C-alpha cells in the first residue's frame, strides 16, 4: 500500500471535486481517494503492484485539470515566495501565473495583485527559485526572491546573511569551505555565494538549539561581519503596500506629460479654436518651414514633443509589451502601445505625404500628435490616481506591519541590557520593555508589573494589567510600568505575524467570481485587437459604399482618417484594469476592515460563501457561554461522604484536563479543602472523549480508581436518581470512586453578555440558529431559552464527532450554507466539515488553521463577546456586494463604451474622439478602486440598532411571566440577568 499526495489545479467547485474523485476512484488498485477543494490536493492510497502515480496524473488530466505529484518519495517539493512589481491589472496576474505554471516542475503558482506576491510550489530537483525569478523578469515584471525552503524542512529555520570583509580575490570555493566549519551545534548546513556583487551565506538551523544571533557570532569568529538579510522586512513590505516607488514614478511622468500635453493641445486645438486667423494668415507656427515645402513648424514642434514621450514614457510600455508579446499574452501595455504608436506613425505618414504631395491651397496635414501626447498624459494621470487609491486599500495591513519595533533591549549573560535588531531576537531571550514602548515579541512576564494596550488583538480599549506569569503579545503598547519578559514567539512565530500572514493569504484565496473576472481579463486584450481590426475594415468598406448617407464620413479630413480614428478609439477606450482590480481591491479593504475590528477572514472565497449562508450552528460552552464554569453544589448519594482523601484524588485527576468542567471542579476542591495538605499522585489517566476521565491515583500508599464525567461513564447497572432529570438546568458531572458513585457536581455557566443580541439579530434576519453541545439536555435547554433558540434546534450530549454528523445532516437537508461557530478547543473536525468554520479565539491563540474566520477576543473568557460574528457576516456581505458592483461597473463600462467607440452612433454624427476615450479609460480603473475604498466607511453601529427593541421585548416577556400562572421562574431570572448584561 502506498499513499501519495497530488496537487490538482483548475478545480473551482464541488462538482469538480466529485469529478476527480469519480475518475480517480475508478482506477484499478486505488483504495481511497480524498480531494480537497481548498488546498487543491488529492490524497490517494493505492496498491503499488496495480497502480502508479502516472496513471493518477493521466486520469486527472483527462478530466481537464492540471495534476502534479506533490508529496511522495519520487519528489521533493519546495515552497518559494517572490515579490512581483509592475503588475497593474488582472491581465498581468494571468500573464505571470501562466508563465510560471508553464515551467516543468512547478506544481502550483498563486499570484496576488494587491500584495504583489507570487507563492510557488515547485520541484527543487528540476529547477530553482532563480529560474522562476528569471521567467517573471522575462515577462516584463521585476521579481525579487523572498524565501525558498523545502516543504519537508518547514520546521528547520533558514537565514541569509550579507557577509562583509571577504576578499574578492579569494575563490568562492575557499570561502565556502570556511563557512562549512560553522556546521555544528544546531547549524545543519551553510552555503556561501556571491550574487550580483554581494557576498551572502545561507544557513539552515534548528531553532531549539541555536538562533540567528548565535550564527552571527560564529561568522564574526571567522573574521567576517554578517548582517541578516531581510529582503522582505517591515520597511520593504510597507513600501510595497504603499506603492511609494510606483507613485513617485507616475507623479514625475504625469507632471512631464501634462506640461507637454498642454503645449501640444494649444498648438493643435487651443489656438485654432480661439484664434482661427492664425491659421488663415499662416502666422507662426502655422506656416511652412523655410527648408522644406509642405512641412509646417507646428508639426515640427509636435513631432519633437511626441517623439520625446514615445522614447521616455513610451519606452516603459514598449519593453513590457515586447516581453508579453514573446509569450503570446496581452496586457494593458499592449493596448497603450498599439494606440499611441498608431497615432504617432499615422501623424508621421501624414507629414511625409504632405511633403511629397504638398497641398495647393496650403492646407495643414491631418496630424494627431496631440492624440498620442494626450493619451500618455491621461494614462499617467490614471496610473497615479490608481496607485494612490490602491495604496489606501492596504492601510490596515500596513498598520499591522508597522507595529513591530526595529530593535529591542535584551539581558546579556551578566544581566546587563544591550540593544539588538529585532531580526536577531531569539526564543528564551529576556527582553526589557520601558514605559511607552512597543513589545517586540510574544512572551511571558518574568519581572515587573504594568498595564498594556492590547486593543490591536482583543479590541479591548482599556489597558490590561500584566503581572509575573502573564502573557504579552507582540505589537501591543506598554503603559507606565517597566518590566521584563521571556520571549516565546519571535519573528514569524509571533501572534502578530500570524495575523499578518492570514491577511496576506486572504489575497491568494480567490472567490469564483474573481477567477471569472481574471479569465475575462486574460482574453480581453486579444478580443479588443480583433474588434479594432473589424471596426477599421467595416467602416472603410461602408465609407466607400454609403458615404453619402453618413454625414460623419464626409469630414474634411478624409474617410481614411475617420475610419482610422474610430479604430484607434476602440483600442484606447478598452480597459482590462477595471476587471482585474474589481475583486482584489475590495477584498483587501474588506479583510483590512475586519482586522481593524478583530475579525480575520481568510479569503475572498469565504466572503462569497457568506452570501449563501442560511443556518448558524453554535457550540455552547465557551461560545454562547463564557466557558468559565463554576460548581454550584455537590449532591451526595445516600450514605456517602466527600472525604479529604477523595477531594485530594479528585483534584489531582482533574488537573490533567483543560476542559472547563474540570477546571471548575479543581476550583471547587481548592475552595473547600484549603487547609488540607494531602497530595495525590496520578499513576494512569485516560480521557474518554465526550464522556469524562478515568484515573488511577495513589494517596498515602493506597490506590484508588476514579471515574469523573457523564452518567454513561458510571459503572454498568447504576441508575441516576429521578431528581437528575434533564430539566434541572445544570451541567452534571458524576464522581465514582472504586466503583462506588459518591455524588454529582451541579455546574453552571454564564451566557456571554452579547449572546442574546447576536442570536436574535440572526433570527430577525431570517437565519436558522442551532445549538450543539456535549452538555446535558437540561443545561442546553436552559441556555436556549435565555437566548431565544427553538428547542427543536438544540442538540445535547453530542460528542465532537457527533457535531460533524449533525452539520452533515443539516447540509443534506438544505441547500443553504452552514456556519459553525466554536471556541476552537475541540471543534476542529466540525469547523472543517461546515461550509464556513468560525473560531472564537483568545488573544494568545490566533493560529486557528481549521477555521475560515477567526474572531479575536480578550484572553479573559469572561470578557469575550460574540459581536465579531456579526461583523464578519456583515463585512463579508458588504465586500462581496462591492465586488459585484465593481465588476458590474467594469463590464458595463466596456460594454457601453466599446460599441460607442466602434461607431454605433456614427450614423447620428456622434463619435468618441481618441482623447475622450483615453480619459474615460484612465478614469474607469480609478473609479473601481475608489468604489472599493468606500468599504472603509463601514461601521458596526447599525448592527445593534435593534438592541433597544430586544431589551423592551425581553422586559415585556419578563413582566408577563411574573403574572402568568405557568411562568418559569428560572427563565424569568435569566432574562432579567441578560437584560442587565446588555452592553
XYZ file of N, CA and C in Angstrom, residues 444-543:
300
model
N 6.286 35.745 28.135
C 5.734 35.626 29.479
C 6.481 36.594 30.391
N 5.739 37.392 31.148
C 6.345 38.366 32.065
C 7.106 37.617 33.156
N 8.364 37.998 33.351
C 9.198 37.368 34.395
C 9.448 38.289 35.581
N 9.320 39.583 35.352
C 9.578 40.532 36.441
C 8.903 41.846 36.117
N 8.272 42.444 37.141
C 7.646 43.741 36.964
C 6.137 43.649 36.811
N 5.512 44.806 36.802
C 4.059 44.908 36.672
C 3.732 46.154 35.874
N 2.734 46.057 35.002
C 2.402 47.179 34.141
C 0.990 47.021 33.598
N 0.574 47.982 32.793
C -0.662 47.909 32.024
C -0.308 48.002 30.551
N -0.936 47.161 29.748
C -0.598 47.078 28.325
C -1.850 47.280 27.483
N -1.709 48.057 26.433
C -2.797 48.275 25.475
C -2.749 47.164 24.435
N -3.720 46.238 24.499
C -3.789 45.119 23.564
C -4.991 45.238 22.631
N -5.444 46.462 22.410
C -6.617 46.656 21.561
C -6.375 46.157 20.149
N -5.120 46.106 19.738
C -4.793 45.570 18.417
C -5.330 44.163 18.247
N -5.176 43.330 19.293
C -5.554 41.925 19.198
C -6.955 41.675 19.713
N -7.268 42.243 20.881
C -8.511 41.888 21.550
C -9.636 42.865 21.313
N -9.319 44.072 20.858
C -10.357 45.077 20.704
C -10.752 45.731 22.006
N -10.118 45.344 23.099
C -10.417 45.907 24.410
C -9.740 47.263 24.525
N -10.533 48.316 24.690
C -9.982 49.664 24.705
C -9.229 49.976 25.985
N -9.596 49.324 27.096
C -8.944 49.602 28.370
C -7.628 48.827 28.479
N -6.599 49.427 29.076
C -5.334 48.711 29.280
C -5.541 47.495 30.180
N -4.744 46.458 29.951
C -4.852 45.209 30.697
C -3.665 45.090 31.637
N -3.941 44.747 32.885
C -2.886 44.622 33.893
C -2.091 43.345 33.631
N -0.781 43.476 33.655
C 0.114 42.345 33.455
C 1.036 42.210 34.660
N 1.096 40.967 35.178
C 1.973 40.666 36.300
C 2.882 39.503 35.913
N 3.708 39.084 36.861
C 4.586 37.947 36.626
C 3.752 36.720 36.252
N 4.098 36.101 35.136
C 3.357 34.948 34.643
C 2.329 35.285 33.582
N 2.016 36.576 33.409
C 1.053 36.983 32.383
C 1.708 36.920 31.005
N 0.889 36.677 29.998
C 1.400 36.640 28.623
C 1.291 38.016 27.986
N 2.242 38.333 27.122
C 2.239 39.588 26.369
C 2.300 39.260 24.883
N 1.817 40.192 24.072
C 1.669 39.954 22.638
C 2.483 40.983 21.874
N 3.184 40.522 20.857
C 3.977 41.408 20.015
C 3.099 42.468 19.379
N 3.611 43.703 19.348
C 2.887 44.802 18.739
C 2.051 45.611 19.695
N 1.749 45.065 20.881
C 0.988 45.823 21.870
C 1.882 46.870 22.522
N 1.255 47.852 23.166
C 1.988 49.016 23.682
C 2.024 48.963 25.202
N 3.227 49.090 25.760
C 3.403 49.101 27.201
C 2.906 50.417 27.784
N 2.374 50.321 28.989
C 1.881 51.505 29.680
C 2.947 52.124 30.568
N 2.598 52.464 31.789
C 3.545 53.201 32.647
C 4.591 52.326 33.329
N 4.420 51.016 33.283
C 5.316 50.145 34.035
C 6.579 49.760 33.280
N 7.554 49.294 34.039
C 8.821 48.795 33.494
C 8.908 47.320 33.851
N 9.064 46.445 32.833
C 9.025 45.015 33.125
C 9.950 44.252 32.192
N 10.143 42.983 32.526
C 10.937 42.059 31.715
C 10.054 40.868 31.341
N 10.303 40.329 30.150
C 9.561 39.136 29.764
C 10.464 38.202 28.984
N 10.121 36.906 29.022
C 10.868 35.872 28.298
C 10.196 35.642 26.950
N 10.960 35.820 25.880
C 10.405 35.700 24.531
C 10.082 34.244 24.217
N 8.878 34.016 23.740
C 8.462 32.665 23.330
C 8.151 32.576 21.844
N 7.602 33.627 21.274
C 7.283 33.657 19.849
C 7.930 34.856 19.196
N 8.970 34.636 18.402
C 9.698 35.734 17.777
C 9.535 35.648 16.267
N 9.687 36.800 15.618
C 9.635 36.825 14.160
C 8.339 36.282 13.598
N 8.470 35.312 12.701
C 7.300 34.746 12.030
C 6.439 33.897 12.953
N 6.911 33.599 14.163
C 6.153 32.747 15.064
C 5.293 33.543 16.044
N 5.311 34.849 15.963
C 4.507 35.658 16.881
C 3.050 35.688 16.437
N 2.182 36.047 17.350
C 0.750 36.125 17.040
C 0.471 37.228 16.029
N 1.207 38.343 16.139
C 1.042 39.419 15.174
C 1.423 38.957 13.779
N 2.506 38.185 13.678
C 2.917 37.654 12.378
C 1.865 36.715 11.817
N 1.205 35.944 12.685
C 0.132 35.055 12.228
C -1.026 35.845 11.646
N -1.371 36.945 12.302
C -2.462 37.787 11.802
C -2.101 38.367 10.436
N -0.879 38.878 10.327
C -0.435 39.436 9.051
C -0.436 38.362 7.973
N 0.023 37.164 8.334
C 0.067 36.070 7.360
C -1.337 35.704 6.881
N -2.287 35.670 7.803
C -3.664 35.339 7.427
C -4.228 36.389 6.482
N -3.959 37.655 6.769
C -4.475 38.718 5.913
C -3.862 38.650 4.513
N -2.583 38.332 4.444
C -1.937 38.248 3.143
C -2.406 37.011 2.374
N -2.589 35.918 3.084
C -3.075 34.712 2.421
C -4.500 34.879 1.921
N -5.253 35.788 2.550
C -6.625 36.030 2.092
C -6.642 36.539 0.654
N -5.558 37.209 0.237
C -5.489 37.697 -1.126
C -5.237 36.569 -2.119
N -4.698 35.471 -1.622
C -4.387 34.345 -2.508
C -5.570 33.412 -2.685
N -6.542 33.497 -1.801
C -7.730 32.650 -1.904
C -8.811 33.427 -2.645
N -8.904 33.157 -3.934
C -9.781 33.942 -4.792
C -11.176 33.340 -4.833
N -12.204 34.175 -4.734
C -13.564 33.660 -4.898
C -13.818 33.307 -6.350
N -14.786 32.435 -6.613
C -15.083 32.058 -8.002
C -15.371 33.247 -8.898
N -16.004 34.269 -8.364
C -16.333 35.424 -9.192
C -15.070 36.152 -9.627
N -14.021 36.117 -8.783
C -12.766 36.751 -9.178
C -12.049 35.920 -10.238
N -12.114 34.613 -10.110
C -11.490 33.772 -11.125
C -12.157 33.981 -12.489
N -13.464 34.219 -12.468
C -14.163 34.505 -13.718
C -13.696 35.840 -14.297
N -13.516 36.817 -13.411
C -13.032 38.118 -13.876
C -11.609 38.010 -14.419
N -10.761 37.207 -13.766
C -9.400 37.007 -14.263
C -9.402 36.328 -15.635
N -10.331 35.402 -15.814
C -10.444 34.755 -17.119
C -10.834 35.760 -18.200
N -11.811 36.619 -17.886
C -12.214 37.638 -18.849
C -11.052 38.565 -19.172
N -10.283 38.929 -18.127
C -9.153 39.828 -18.344
C -8.087 39.189 -19.223
N -7.906 37.871 -19.101
C -6.870 37.201 -19.874
C -7.198 37.143 -21.365
N -8.494 37.117 -21.719
C -8.879 37.067 -23.140
C -9.322 38.435 -23.643
N -9.248 39.442 -22.772
C -9.789 40.751 -23.111
C -8.973 41.417 -24.215
N -7.654 41.459 -24.037
C -6.800 42.191 -24.977
C -6.857 41.591 -26.380
N -6.707 40.274 -26.551
C -6.836 39.729 -27.913
C -8.191 40.033 -28.544
N -9.236 40.001 -27.743
C -10.570 40.299 -28.277
C -10.662 41.736 -28.758
N -10.074 42.650 -28.001
C -10.122 44.062 -28.389
C -9.336 44.294 -29.680
N -8.200 43.631 -29.824
C -7.417 43.806 -31.042
C -8.203 43.309 -32.260
N -8.928 42.216 -32.098
C -9.758 41.708 -33.198
C -10.875 42.693 -33.509
N -11.511 43.226 -32.462
C -12.579 44.206 -32.676
C -12.055 45.460 -33.365
N -10.842 45.858 -33.042
C -10.254 47.048 -33.667
C -10.087 46.852 -35.165
N -9.537 45.721 -35.546
C -9.357 45.437 -36.970
C -10.697 45.345 -37.698
N -11.667 44.719 -37.042
C -13.005 44.610 -37.648
C -13.646 45.979 -37.805
N -13.455 46.848 -36.817
C -14.034 48.197 -36.882
C -13.459 48.981 -38.053
N -12.122 48.928 -38.171
C -11.494 49.665 -39.271
C -11.958 49.119 -40.620
N -11.976 47.798 -40.768
C -12.378 47.208 -42.045
C -13.836 47.522 -42.365
N -14.691 47.452 -41.360
C -16.117 47.678 -41.592
C -16.374 49.107 -42.069
N -15.793 50.086 -41.345
C -16.074 51.472 -41.716
C -15.347 51.884 -42.996
N -14.225 51.245 -43.265
C -13.544 51.561 -44.531
C -14.395 51.111 -45.722
N -15.033 49.951 -45.565
C -15.917 49.478 -46.631
C -17.167 50.336 -46.714
N -17.783 50.616 -45.565
C -19.017 51.410 -45.565
C -18.786 52.825 -46.059
N -17.603 53.377 -45.768
C -17.332 54.758 -46.199
C -17.287 54.872 -47.722
